[in-house]
Tab-separated table of N, CA, C and O in Angstrom:
chain	number	residue	atom	x	y	z
A	961	UNK	N	3.303	6.445	19.694
A	961	UNK	CA	3.291	5.138	19.047
A	961	UNK	C	2.785	5.304	17.618
A	961	UNK	O	1.727	5.863	17.393
A	962	UNK	N	3.568	4.785	16.663
A	962	UNK	CA	3.193	4.909	15.255
A	962	UNK	C	1.899	4.144	15.001
A	962	UNK	O	1.730	3.005	15.446
A	963	UNK	N	1.004	4.802	14.297
A	963	UNK	CA	-0.240	4.146	13.904
A	963	UNK	C	-0.468	4.332	12.424
A	963	UNK	O	-0.305	5.445	11.897
A	964	UNK	N	-0.862	3.251	11.757
A	964	UNK	CA	-1.261	3.286	10.358
A	964	UNK	C	-2.672	2.716	10.290
A	964	UNK	O	-2.914	1.596	10.767
A	965	UNK	N	-3.583	3.474	9.710
A	965	UNK	CA	-4.982	3.045	9.656
A	965	UNK	C	-5.443	3.056	8.210
A	965	UNK	O	-5.511	4.126	7.575
A	966	UNK	N	-5.798	1.873	7.711
A	966	UNK	CA	-6.291	1.730	6.343
A	966	UNK	C	-7.803	1.928	6.309
A	966	UNK	O	-8.512	1.621	7.273
A	967	UNK	N	-8.282	2.393	5.171
A	967	UNK	CA	-9.718	2.525	4.944
A	967	UNK	C	-9.987	2.436	3.457
A	967	UNK	O	-9.060	2.504	2.643
A	968	UNK	N	-11.267	2.276	3.114
A	968	UNK	CA	-11.652	2.296	1.710
A	968	UNK	C	-11.948	0.939	1.115
A	968	UNK	O	-12.371	0.853	-0.044
A	969	UNK	N	-11.729	-0.126	1.882
A	969	UNK	CA	-12.039	-1.451	1.361
A	969	UNK	C	-13.537	-1.655	1.233
A	969	UNK	O	-14.347	-0.846	1.696
A	970	UNK	N	-13.911	-2.753	0.596
A	970	UNK	CA	-15.315	-3.065	0.427
A	970	UNK	C	-15.506	-4.147	-0.606
A	970	UNK	O	-14.559	-4.846	-0.979
A	971	UNK	N	-16.742	-4.281	-1.044
A	971	UNK	CA	-17.104	-5.271	-2.056
A	971	UNK	C	-17.340	-4.543	-3.374
A	971	UNK	O	-18.069	-3.534	-3.409
A	972	UNK	N	-16.738	-5.038	-4.427
A	972	UNK	CA	-16.862	-4.402	-5.742
A	972	UNK	C	-16.958	-5.497	-6.797
A	972	UNK	O	-16.416	-6.596	-6.616
A	973	UNK	N	-17.635	-5.204	-7.880
A	973	UNK	CA	-17.734	-6.174	-8.970
A	973	UNK	C	-16.449	-6.187	-9.795
A	973	UNK	O	-15.734	-5.167	-9.879
A	974	UNK	N	-16.192	-7.313	-10.407
A	974	UNK	CA	-15.043	-7.424	-11.302
A	974	UNK	C	-15.106	-6.327	-12.365
A	974	UNK	O	-16.178	-6.022	-12.899
A	975	UNK	N	-13.955	-5.726	-12.617
A	975	UNK	CA	-13.882	-4.624	-13.550
A	975	UNK	C	-14.030	-3.256	-12.912
A	975	UNK	O	-13.775	-2.235	-13.546
A	976	UNK	N	-14.432	-3.246	-11.646
A	976	UNK	CA	-14.655	-1.993	-10.935
A	976	UNK	C	-13.383	-1.430	-10.335
A	976	UNK	O	-12.279	-1.938	-10.545
A	977	UNK	N	-13.574	-0.336	-9.576
A	977	UNK	CA	-12.456	0.391	-8.982
A	977	UNK	C	-12.712	0.637	-7.504
A	977	UNK	O	-13.862	0.680	-7.053
A	978	UNK	N	-11.634	0.800	-6.775
A	978	UNK	CA	-11.677	1.211	-5.376
A	978	UNK	C	-10.439	2.039	-5.098
A	978	UNK	O	-9.405	1.841	-5.739
A	979	UNK	N	-10.541	2.942	-4.121
A	979	UNK	CA	-9.369	3.656	-3.658
A	979	UNK	C	-9.179	3.396	-2.178
A	979	UNK	O	-10.065	3.695	-1.372
A	980	UNK	N	-8.043	2.856	-1.847
A	980	UNK	CA	-7.685	2.642	-0.451
A	980	UNK	C	-6.881	3.834	0.056
A	980	UNK	O	-6.130	4.453	-0.695
A	981	UNK	N	-7.049	4.110	1.340
A	981	UNK	CA	-6.274	5.153	2.005
A	981	UNK	C	-5.596	4.568	3.232
A	981	UNK	O	-6.087	3.602	3.828
A	982	UNK	N	-4.502	5.175	3.606
A	982	UNK	CA	-3.789	4.788	4.812
A	982	UNK	C	-3.299	6.068	5.473
A	982	UNK	O	-2.470	6.784	4.905
A	983	UNK	N	-3.823	6.344	6.643
A	983	UNK	CA	-3.459	7.567	7.357
A	983	UNK	C	-2.493	7.226	8.476
A	983	UNK	O	-2.731	6.303	9.262
A	984	UNK	N	-1.405	7.965	8.542
A	984	UNK	CA	-0.351	7.700	9.510
A	984	UNK	C	-0.351	8.760	10.603
A	984	UNK	O	-0.650	9.930	10.346
A	985	UNK	N	0.011	8.336	11.799
A	985	UNK	CA	0.153	9.279	12.903
A	985	UNK	C	1.380	8.902	13.727
A	985	UNK	O	1.835	7.755	13.719
A	986	UNK	N	1.896	9.900	14.437
A	986	UNK	CA	3.059	9.732	15.309
A	986	UNK	C	4.313	9.287	14.567
A	986	UNK	O	5.110	8.498	15.081
A	987	UNK	N	4.471	9.767	13.359
A	987	UNK	CA	5.725	9.594	12.640
A	987	UNK	C	5.890	10.785	11.712
A	987	UNK	O	4.901	11.442	11.361
A	988	UNK	N	7.142	11.061	11.344
A	988	UNK	CA	7.406	12.108	10.361
A	988	UNK	C	7.210	11.475	8.999
A	988	UNK	O	8.107	10.842	8.438
A	989	UNK	N	6.001	11.636	8.470
A	989	UNK	CA	5.541	10.847	7.324
A	989	UNK	C	6.494	10.937	6.148
A	989	UNK	O	6.773	9.922	5.495
A	990	UNK	N	7.002	12.123	5.862
A	990	UNK	CA	7.828	12.244	4.664
A	990	UNK	C	9.273	11.792	4.886
A	990	UNK	O	10.125	12.015	4.031
A	991	UNK	N	9.545	11.127	5.993
A	991	UNK	CA	10.818	10.426	6.191
A	991	UNK	C	10.707	8.940	5.856
A	991	UNK	O	11.696	8.212	5.943
A	992	UNK	N	9.494	8.498	5.503
A	992	UNK	CA	9.234	7.066	5.370
A	992	UNK	C	8.845	6.690	3.944
A	992	UNK	O	7.975	7.329	3.343
A	993	UNK	N	9.458	5.618	3.445
A	993	UNK	CA	8.883	4.935	2.294
A	993	UNK	C	7.613	4.230	2.766
A	993	UNK	O	7.520	3.783	3.910
A	994	UNK	N	6.656	4.150	1.868
A	994	UNK	CA	5.374	3.521	2.200
A	994	UNK	C	5.086	2.406	1.199
A	994	UNK	O	5.526	2.475	0.032
A	995	UNK	N	4.334	1.417	1.633
A	995	UNK	CA	4.055	0.277	0.756
A	995	UNK	C	2.673	-0.281	1.020
A	995	UNK	O	2.092	-0.065	2.088
A	996	UNK	N	2.179	-0.988	0.027
A	996	UNK	CA	0.938	-1.753	0.142
A	996	UNK	C	1.265	-3.234	-0.034
A	996	UNK	O	2.031	-3.611	-0.927
A	997	UNK	N	0.620	-4.027	0.810
A	997	UNK	CA	0.711	-5.473	0.759
A	997	UNK	C	-0.706	-6.037	0.737
A	997	UNK	O	-1.660	-5.339	1.099
A	998	UNK	N	-0.808	-7.288	0.356
A	998	UNK	CA	-2.112	-7.936	0.452
A	998	UNK	C	-1.917	-9.409	0.803
A	998	UNK	O	-0.865	-9.988	0.541
A	999	UNK	N	-2.940	-9.969	1.417
A	999	UNK	CA	-2.917	-11.388	1.763
A	999	UNK	C	-4.283	-11.980	1.499
A	999	UNK	O	-5.265	-11.573	2.137
A	1000	UNK	N	-4.320	-12.901	0.562
A	1000	UNK	CA	-5.555	-13.606	0.243
A	1000	UNK	C	-5.695	-14.814	1.156
A	1000	UNK	O	-4.702	-15.318	1.692
A	1001	UNK	N	-6.911	-15.296	1.338
A	1001	UNK	CA	-7.122	-16.465	2.194
A	1001	UNK	C	-6.265	-17.645	1.743
A	1001	UNK	O	-6.236	-17.994	0.565
A	1002	UNK	N	-5.535	-18.235	2.681
A	1002	UNK	CA	-4.720	-19.410	2.382
A	1002	UNK	C	-3.430	-19.137	1.645
A	1002	UNK	O	-2.726	-20.062	1.245
A	1003	UNK	N	-3.111	-17.843	1.446
A	1003	UNK	CA	-1.888	-17.481	0.721
A	1003	UNK	C	-0.991	-16.616	1.589
A	1003	UNK	O	-1.412	-16.061	2.604
A	1004	UNK	N	0.250	-16.496	1.165
A	1004	UNK	CA	1.190	-15.652	1.877
A	1004	UNK	C	0.980	-14.181	1.558
A	1004	UNK	O	0.242	-13.829	0.637
A	1005	UNK	N	1.615	-13.333	2.348
A	1005	UNK	CA	1.496	-11.898	2.128
A	1005	UNK	C	2.319	-11.494	0.903
A	1005	UNK	O	3.465	-11.907	0.750
A	1006	UNK	N	1.722	-10.690	0.050
A	1006	UNK	CA	2.336	-10.244	-1.204
A	1006	UNK	C	2.562	-8.740	-1.165
A	1006	UNK	O	1.622	-7.978	-0.931
A	1007	UNK	N	3.789	-8.324	-1.391
A	1007	UNK	CA	4.084	-6.902	-1.526
A	1007	UNK	C	3.732	-6.442	-2.921
A	1007	UNK	O	4.282	-6.960	-3.886
A	1008	UNK	N	2.811	-5.501	-3.061
A	1008	UNK	CA	2.327	-5.146	-4.387
A	1008	UNK	C	2.805	-3.786	-4.878
A	1008	UNK	O	2.848	-3.548	-6.092
A	1009	UNK	N	3.181	-2.893	-3.981
A	1009	UNK	CA	3.598	-1.572	-4.436
A	1009	UNK	C	4.305	-0.828	-3.320
A	1009	UNK	O	4.041	-1.070	-2.144
A	1010	UNK	N	5.210	0.060	-3.702
A	1010	UNK	CA	5.793	0.959	-2.718
A	1010	UNK	C	6.087	2.301	-3.372
A	1010	UNK	O	6.112	2.422	-4.602
A	1011	UNK	N	6.294	3.293	-2.519
A	1011	UNK	CA	6.548	4.653	-2.978
A	1011	UNK	C	7.580	5.277	-2.056
A	1011	UNK	O	7.532	5.103	-0.840
A	1012	UNK	N	8.525	5.999	-2.640
A	1012	UNK	CA	9.566	6.640	-1.847
A	1012	UNK	C	9.004	7.827	-1.087
A	1012	UNK	O	7.871	8.263	-1.326
A	1013	UNK	N	9.808	8.391	-0.180
A	1013	UNK	CA	9.239	9.376	0.739
A	1013	UNK	C	8.815	10.658	0.052
A	1013	UNK	O	7.900	11.343	0.520
A	1014	UNK	N	9.406	11.016	-1.077
A	1014	UNK	CA	8.942	12.198	-1.796
A	1014	UNK	C	7.863	11.869	-2.818
A	1014	UNK	O	7.226	12.767	-3.383
A	1015	UNK	N	7.685	10.582	-3.074
A	1015	UNK	CA	6.769	10.166	-4.128
A	1015	UNK	C	7.423	10.068	-5.491
A	1015	UNK	O	6.767	9.723	-6.469
A	1016	UNK	N	8.732	10.347	-5.550
A	1016	UNK	CA	9.397	10.372	-6.832
A	1016	UNK	C	9.717	9.016	-7.420
A	1016	UNK	O	10.007	8.906	-8.621
A	1017	UNK	N	9.678	7.985	-6.612
A	1017	UNK	CA	9.947	6.624	-7.081
A	1017	UNK	C	8.798	5.725	-6.667
A	1017	UNK	O	8.353	5.765	-5.523
A	1018	UNK	N	8.335	4.911	-7.590
A	1018	UNK	CA	7.293	3.939	-7.286
A	1018	UNK	C	7.669	2.579	-7.872
A	1018	UNK	O	8.408	2.493	-8.857
A	1019	UNK	N	7.157	1.549	-7.247
A	1019	UNK	CA	7.367	0.173	-7.684
A	1019	UNK	C	6.033	-0.561	-7.657
A	1019	UNK	O	5.227	-0.343	-6.741
A	1020	UNK	N	5.830	-1.429	-8.650
A	1020	UNK	CA	4.622	-2.258	-8.704
A	1020	UNK	C	5.005	-3.702	-8.992
A	1020	UNK	O	5.857	-3.967	-9.848
A	1021	UNK	N	4.346	-4.614	-8.304
A	1021	UNK	CA	4.471	-6.019	-8.652
A	1021	UNK	C	3.780	-6.256	-9.993
A	1021	UNK	O	2.840	-5.536	-10.363
A	1022	UNK	N	4.235	-7.273	-10.693
A	1022	UNK	CA	3.641	-7.567	-12.007
A	1022	UNK	C	2.140	-7.825	-11.916
A	1022	UNK	O	1.395	-7.535	-12.850
A	1023	UNK	N	1.711	-8.373	-10.789
A	1023	UNK	CA	0.299	-8.736	-10.634
A	1023	UNK	C	-0.636	-7.526	-10.653
A	1023	UNK	O	-1.837	-7.677	-10.906
A	1024	UNK	N	-0.104	-6.332	-10.390
A	1024	UNK	CA	-0.967	-5.141	-10.327
A	1024	UNK	C	-0.521	-4.030	-11.281
A	1024	UNK	O	-1.216	-3.027	-11.423
A	1025	UNK	N	0.603	-4.212	-11.922
A	1025	UNK	CA	1.159	-3.166	-12.786
A	1025	UNK	C	0.176	-2.815	-13.884
A	1025	UNK	O	-0.406	-3.688	-14.525
A	1026	UNK	N	-0.041	-1.532	-14.074
A	1026	UNK	CA	-0.962	-1.063	-15.091
A	1026	UNK	C	-2.403	-0.955	-14.627
A	1026	UNK	O	-3.238	-0.371	-15.322
A	1027	UNK	N	-2.708	-1.519	-13.463
A	1027	UNK	CA	-4.084	-1.469	-12.934
A	1027	UNK	C	-4.170	-0.658	-11.640
A	1027	UNK	O	-5.207	-0.055	-11.361
A	1028	UNK	N	-3.121	-0.664	-10.858
A	1028	UNK	CA	-3.104	0.022	-9.567
A	1028	UNK	C	-2.131	1.195	-9.624
A	1028	UNK	O	-1.105	1.138	-10.308
A	1029	UNK	N	-2.454	2.242	-8.873
A	1029	UNK	CA	-1.566	3.407	-8.773
A	1029	UNK	C	-1.394	3.784	-7.314
A	1029	UNK	O	-2.386	4.003	-6.602
A	1030	UNK	N	-0.153	3.858	-6.885
A	1030	UNK	CA	0.156	4.278	-5.521
A	1030	UNK	C	0.489	5.765	-5.533
A	1030	UNK	O	1.101	6.269	-6.485
A	1031	UNK	N	0.069	6.466	-4.501
A	1031	UNK	CA	0.405	7.883	-4.376
A	1031	UNK	C	0.388	8.260	-2.899
A	1031	UNK	O	-0.066	7.479	-2.067
A	1032	UNK	N	0.868	9.449	-2.618
A	1032	UNK	CA	0.891	9.890	-1.229
A	1032	UNK	C	0.704	11.394	-1.177
A	1032	UNK	O	1.075	12.117	-2.100
A	1033	UNK	N	0.146	11.853	-0.067
A	1033	UNK	CA	-0.011	13.277	0.202
A	1033	UNK	C	0.693	13.531	1.531
A	1033	UNK	O	0.133	13.240	2.604
A	1034	UNK	N	1.908	14.032	1.461
A	1034	UNK	CA	2.692	14.200	2.683
A	1034	UNK	C	2.107	15.271	3.605
A	1034	UNK	O	2.289	15.211	4.820
A	1035	UNK	N	1.402	16.216	3.049
A	1035	UNK	CA	0.774	17.246	3.890
A	1035	UNK	C	-0.359	16.671	4.723
A	1035	UNK	O	-0.692	17.205	5.787
A	1036	UNK	N	-0.957	15.576	4.245
A	1036	UNK	CA	-2.071	14.944	4.951
A	1036	UNK	C	-1.658	13.636	5.636
A	1036	UNK	O	-2.512	12.934	6.188
A	1037	UNK	N	-0.359	13.312	5.584
A	1037	UNK	CA	0.116	12.049	6.178
A	1037	UNK	C	-0.679	10.848	5.670
A	1037	UNK	O	-1.024	9.934	6.443
A	1038	UNK	N	-0.981	10.840	4.387
A	1038	UNK	CA	-1.861	9.811	3.846
A	1038	UNK	C	-1.265	9.172	2.600
A	1038	UNK	O	-0.731	9.855	1.723
A	1039	UNK	N	-1.403	7.875	2.547
A	1039	UNK	CA	-1.006	7.055	1.413
A	1039	UNK	C	-2.263	6.552	0.720
A	1039	UNK	O	-3.275	6.281	1.388
A	1040	UNK	N	-2.207	6.422	-0.593
A	1040	UNK	CA	-3.357	5.959	-1.358
A	1040	UNK	C	-2.975	4.782	-2.259
A	1040	UNK	O	-1.814	4.632	-2.661
A	1041	UNK	N	-3.988	3.984	-2.589
A	1041	UNK	CA	-3.843	2.972	-3.626
A	1041	UNK	C	-5.113	3.011	-4.462
A	1041	UNK	O	-6.182	2.618	-3.987
A	1042	UNK	N	-4.996	3.534	-5.671
A	1042	UNK	CA	-6.112	3.537	-6.612
A	1042	UNK	C	-6.073	2.222	-7.362
A	1042	UNK	O	-5.080	1.916	-8.034
A	1043	UNK	N	-7.141	1.458	-7.243
A	1043	UNK	CA	-7.201	0.127	-7.847
A	1043	UNK	C	-8.261	0.130	-8.947
A	1043	UNK	O	-9.406	0.531	-8.694
A	1044	UNK	N	-7.881	-0.305	-10.130
A	1044	UNK	CA	-8.809	-0.373	-11.238
A	1044	UNK	C	-8.771	-1.734	-11.912
A	1044	UNK	O	-7.897	-2.562	-11.640
A	1045	UNK	N	-9.738	-1.958	-12.794
A	1045	UNK	CA	-9.843	-3.241	-13.507
A	1045	UNK	C	-9.715	-4.413	-12.540
A	1045	UNK	O	-8.975	-5.373	-12.788
A	1046	UNK	N	-10.438	-4.321	-11.448
A	1046	UNK	CA	-10.294	-5.322	-10.390
A	1046	UNK	C	-10.771	-6.693	-10.844
A	1046	UNK	O	-11.732	-6.817	-11.629
A	1047	UNK	N	-10.087	-7.707	-10.339
A	1047	UNK	CA	-10.384	-9.099	-10.671
A	1047	UNK	C	-10.702	-9.846	-9.376
A	1047	UNK	O	-10.242	-9.452	-8.299
A	1048	UNK	N	-11.405	-10.961	-9.471
A	1048	UNK	CA	-11.630	-11.764	-8.258
A	1048	UNK	C	-10.334	-12.160	-7.556
A	1048	UNK	O	-10.312	-12.265	-6.320
A	1049	UNK	N	-9.252	-12.340	-8.321
A	1049	UNK	CA	-7.955	-12.688	-7.716
A	1049	UNK	C	-7.387	-11.556	-6.864
A	1049	UNK	O	-6.427	-11.775	-6.131
A	1050	UNK	N	-7.932	-10.363	-6.968
A	1050	UNK	CA	-7.479	-9.241	-6.129
A	1050	UNK	C	-8.117	-9.281	-4.751
A	1050	UNK	O	-7.772	-8.466	-3.883
A	1051	UNK	N	-9.052	-10.197	-4.538
A	1051	UNK	CA	-9.688	-10.325	-3.226
A	1051	UNK	C	-8.651	-10.679	-2.171
A	1051	UNK	O	-7.918	-11.660	-2.306
A	1052	UNK	N	-8.558	-9.842	-1.143
A	1052	UNK	CA	-7.531	-10.020	-0.110
A	1052	UNK	C	-7.736	-8.987	0.984
A	1052	UNK	O	-8.484	-8.012	0.812
A	1053	UNK	N	-7.014	-9.179	2.083
A	1053	UNK	CA	-6.846	-8.114	3.061
A	1053	UNK	C	-5.665	-7.273	2.598
A	1053	UNK	O	-4.603	-7.815	2.278
A	1054	UNK	N	-5.863	-5.969	2.559
A	1054	UNK	CA	-4.830	-5.046	2.098
A	1054	UNK	C	-4.258	-4.285	3.295
A	1054	UNK	O	-5.011	-3.745	4.113
A	1055	UNK	N	-2.930	-4.247	3.354
A	1055	UNK	CA	-2.226	-3.608	4.455
A	1055	UNK	C	-1.305	-2.518	3.921
A	1055	UNK	O	-0.665	-2.693	2.881
A	1056	UNK	N	-1.192	-1.439	4.670
A	1056	UNK	CA	-0.140	-0.479	4.369
A	1056	UNK	C	0.983	-0.639	5.395
A	1056	UNK	O	0.773	-1.175	6.487
A	1057	UNK	N	2.175	-0.198	5.008
A	1057	UNK	CA	3.336	-0.313	5.872
A	1057	UNK	C	4.274	0.847	5.620
A	1057	UNK	O	4.257	1.447	4.538
A	1058	UNK	N	5.081	1.153	6.618
A	1058	UNK	CA	6.021	2.277	6.551
A	1058	UNK	C	7.404	1.824	6.969
A	1058	UNK	O	7.548	0.969	7.859
A	1059	UNK	N	8.417	2.413	6.350
A	1059	UNK	CA	9.783	2.090	6.741
A	1059	UNK	C	10.689	3.273	6.433
A	1059	UNK	O	10.605	3.847	5.342
A	1060	UNK	N	11.585	3.633	7.366
A	1060	UNK	CA	12.429	4.813	7.169
A	1060	UNK	C	13.759	4.537	6.471
A	1060	UNK	O	14.547	5.452	6.248
A	1061	UNK	N	14.048	3.286	6.114
A	1061	UNK	CA	15.405	2.931	5.711
A	1061	UNK	C	15.714	3.141	4.239
A	1061	UNK	O	16.858	3.048	3.834
A	1062	UNK	N	14.717	3.413	3.419
A	1062	UNK	CA	14.976	3.511	1.986
A	1062	UNK	C	15.374	4.929	1.603
A	1062	UNK	O	14.905	5.898	2.198
A	1063	UNK	N	16.201	5.022	0.570
A	1063	UNK	CA	16.505	6.326	-0.001
A	1063	UNK	C	15.302	6.796	-0.806
A	1063	UNK	O	14.323	6.066	-0.978
A	1064	UNK	N	15.400	8.010	-1.308
A	1064	UNK	CA	14.284	8.527	-2.092
A	1064	UNK	C	14.293	8.032	-3.522
A	1064	UNK	O	13.407	8.387	-4.305
A	1065	UNK	N	15.281	7.209	-3.886
A	1065	UNK	CA	15.383	6.778	-5.274
A	1065	UNK	C	15.064	5.299	-5.471
A	1065	UNK	O	15.180	4.784	-6.576
A	1066	UNK	N	14.615	4.627	-4.390
A	1066	UNK	CA	14.389	3.183	-4.507
A	1066	UNK	C	13.576	2.688	-3.345
A	1066	UNK	O	13.695	3.180	-2.214
A	1067	UNK	N	12.734	1.696	-3.587
A	1067	UNK	CA	12.074	0.972	-2.509
A	1067	UNK	C	11.603	-0.359	-3.063
A	1067	UNK	O	11.452	-0.528	-4.286
A	1068	UNK	N	11.362	-1.282	-2.169
A	1068	UNK	CA	10.738	-2.549	-2.488
A	1068	UNK	C	9.831	-2.921	-1.327
A	1068	UNK	O	10.196	-2.745	-0.166
A	1069	UNK	N	8.649	-3.433	-1.623
A	1069	UNK	CA	7.710	-3.814	-0.554
A	1069	UNK	C	8.124	-5.138	0.085
A	1069	UNK	O	7.578	-6.189	-0.243
A	1070	UNK	N	9.098	-5.065	0.970
A	1070	UNK	CA	9.616	-6.274	1.601
A	1070	UNK	C	8.941	-6.519	2.942
A	1070	UNK	O	8.404	-5.603	3.567
A	1071	UNK	N	9.005	-7.772	3.370
A	1071	UNK	CA	8.285	-8.176	4.581
A	1071	UNK	C	8.862	-7.548	5.841
A	1071	UNK	O	8.207	-7.572	6.887
A	1072	UNK	N	10.058	-6.973	5.760
A	1072	UNK	CA	10.656	-6.401	6.968
A	1072	UNK	C	10.365	-4.909	7.126
A	1072	UNK	O	11.052	-4.224	7.874
A	1073	UNK	N	9.342	-4.406	6.442
A	1073	UNK	CA	8.903	-3.041	6.722
A	1073	UNK	C	8.600	-2.919	8.208
A	1073	UNK	O	8.062	-3.825	8.824
A	1074	UNK	N	8.934	-1.753	8.769
A	1074	UNK	CA	8.932	-1.627	10.213
A	1074	UNK	C	7.574	-1.467	10.866
A	1074	UNK	O	7.361	-1.934	11.986
A	1075	UNK	N	6.663	-0.777	10.208
A	1075	UNK	CA	5.368	-0.479	10.822
A	1075	UNK	C	4.247	-0.906	9.884
A	1075	UNK	O	4.343	-0.704	8.674
A	1076	UNK	N	3.189	-1.456	10.485
A	1076	UNK	CA	2.097	-2.033	9.711
A	1076	UNK	C	0.751	-1.570	10.241
A	1076	UNK	O	0.574	-1.370	11.451
A	1077	UNK	N	-0.202	-1.433	9.322
A	1077	UNK	CA	-1.576	-1.212	9.722
A	1077	UNK	C	-2.293	-2.526	9.961
A	1077	UNK	O	-1.710	-3.606	9.814
A	1078	UNK	N	-3.574	-2.406	10.315
A	1078	UNK	CA	-4.375	-3.590	10.641
A	1078	UNK	C	-5.069	-4.187	9.417
A	1078	UNK	O	-5.578	-5.308	9.494
A	1079	UNK	N	-5.119	-3.463	8.345
A	1079	UNK	CA	-5.676	-3.996	7.112
A	1079	UNK	C	-7.098	-3.569	6.829
A	1079	UNK	O	-7.855	-3.195	7.737
A	1080	UNK	N	-7.458	-3.618	5.554
A	1080	UNK	CA	-8.821	-3.365	5.103
A	1080	UNK	C	-9.148	-4.415	4.053
A	1080	UNK	O	-8.332	-4.724	3.183
A	1081	UNK	N	-10.348	-4.971	4.128
A	1081	UNK	CA	-10.721	-6.083	3.262
A	1081	UNK	C	-11.246	-5.573	1.919
A	1081	UNK	O	-12.101	-4.680	1.876
A	1082	UNK	N	-10.753	-6.183	0.859
A	1082	UNK	CA	-11.256	-5.922	-0.488
A	1082	UNK	C	-11.777	-7.248	-1.045
A	1082	UNK	O	-11.060	-8.248	-1.051
A	1083	UNK	N	-13.010	-7.236	-1.471
A	1083	UNK	CA	-13.623	-8.421	-2.061
A	1083	UNK	C	-14.135	-8.066	-3.446
A	1083	UNK	O	-14.919	-7.118	-3.598
A	1084	UNK	N	-13.681	-8.818	-4.435
A	1084	UNK	CA	-14.082	-8.576	-5.820
A	1084	UNK	C	-14.959	-9.741	-6.262
A	1084	UNK	O	-14.509	-10.896	-6.282
A	1085	UNK	N	-16.193	-9.446	-6.598
A	1085	UNK	CA	-17.119	-10.483	-7.005
A	1085	UNK	C	-17.108	-10.636	-8.521
A	1085	UNK	O	-16.934	-9.664	-9.259
A	1086	UNK	N	-17.332	-11.859	-8.964
A	1086	UNK	CA	-17.314	-12.126	-10.417
A	1086	UNK	C	-18.689	-11.970	-11.019
A	1086	UNK	O	-19.685	-11.814	-10.337
């Protein structure tokens, strides 16, 4: 059974940084595009970034572009999200997701990603 486990969330002051990790098991990791989503209280889930299975293609939503960096280590079956210049509006539950359907030249963090983690909470204080 595919498992995705996020870690690295916490409380950070505005302007600070955090690195989230997502470790995958029971899947051939480098066959999957990976993505990060977030959901703030009272809001819908937002796809913020994705990365192709080789890491050669990345996508960022405008809300995080220039502040967040997605990366992956296929040897460790791990996905990362380096978050910088954090704002209170970044406060949310952050989820990673995996999907095998994308080519290595394109991805989008869409809601129909096949596998999801349970999430890790990020709280940015002002």
